[in-house]
Amino acid sequence: MVHSYVLALFLYFPEDKSEYIPAAITLGIFFIGALAAMWLIIKISKREANKAKELEDKIFQQHNQDQNRDSL
């Protein structure tokens, strides 16, 4: 019985539904912020992946050139 009473303390459903408006606005702001952060992380990750790929190709080309010189 005490357990259900303690859990009921966290449940509050207001009669005046306009009290949900600030919560909805806050949820919207944080959701948009989360989307912006995710977009930024993906954008930076792609940029870093391209840089890594270019560096990998450059190192691979140098390695191949060194092997070609050694074989001659």
C-alpha positions as MATLAB code, in Angstrom:
seq = 'MVHSYVLALFLYFPEDKSEYIPAAITLGIFFIGALAAMWLIIKISKREANKAKELEDKIFQQHNQDQNRDSL';
ca = [
       0.000    0.000    0.000;
       2.796    2.421    0.864;
       4.529    1.481   -2.362;
       1.565    2.534   -4.519;
       1.193    5.765   -2.540;
       4.851    6.671   -3.101;
       4.553    6.044   -6.831;
       1.350    8.080   -6.964;
       3.241   11.129   -5.703;
       5.059   11.346   -9.026;
       1.856   11.218  -11.065;
       0.139   14.536  -11.517;
      -2.497   15.104  -14.155;
      -3.729   18.690  -13.971;
      -7.347   19.560  -14.602;
      -6.268   22.637  -16.550;
      -4.540   21.218  -19.619;
      -2.838   24.554  -20.320;
      -0.240   23.495  -17.752;
       1.054   21.077  -20.384;
       2.032   23.945  -22.713;
       5.335   24.876  -20.994;
       6.280   21.211  -20.803;
       5.525   20.741  -24.506;
       7.551   23.834  -25.401;
      10.482   22.610  -23.305;
      10.235   19.165  -24.878;
      10.231   20.741  -28.334;
      13.272   22.888  -27.576;
      15.258   19.965  -26.223;
      14.176   17.728  -29.110;
      15.311   20.315  -31.662;
      18.569   20.731  -29.728;
      19.118   16.976  -29.755;
      18.489   16.828  -33.505;
      20.903   19.721  -34.085;
      23.578   18.036  -31.970;
      23.096   14.741  -33.812;
      23.291   16.504  -37.185;
      26.471   18.306  -36.121;
      28.084   15.099  -34.871;
      27.267   13.281  -38.123;
      28.579   16.176  -40.220;
      31.868   16.358  -38.304;
      32.184   12.564  -38.351;
      31.839   12.463  -42.146;
      34.428   15.225  -42.492;
      36.853   13.344  -40.239;
      36.211   10.098  -42.133;
      37.060   11.823  -45.416;
      40.281   13.220  -43.928;
      41.206    9.768  -42.630;
      40.485    8.211  -46.025;
      42.663   10.805  -47.786;
      45.496   10.194  -45.315;
      45.115    6.443  -45.732;
      45.266    6.762  -49.532;
      48.323    9.016  -49.296;
      50.143    6.568  -47.018;
      49.144    3.651  -49.247;
      50.475    5.456  -52.343;
      53.759    6.260  -50.590;
      54.067    2.644  -49.478;
      53.496    1.432  -53.048;
      56.057    3.904  -54.414;
      58.614    2.740  -51.852;
      57.993   -0.897  -52.786;
      58.323   -0.094  -56.506;
      61.675    1.660  -55.917;
      62.957   -1.221  -53.815;
      62.010   -3.801  -56.451;
      63.937   -1.962  -59.191;
];
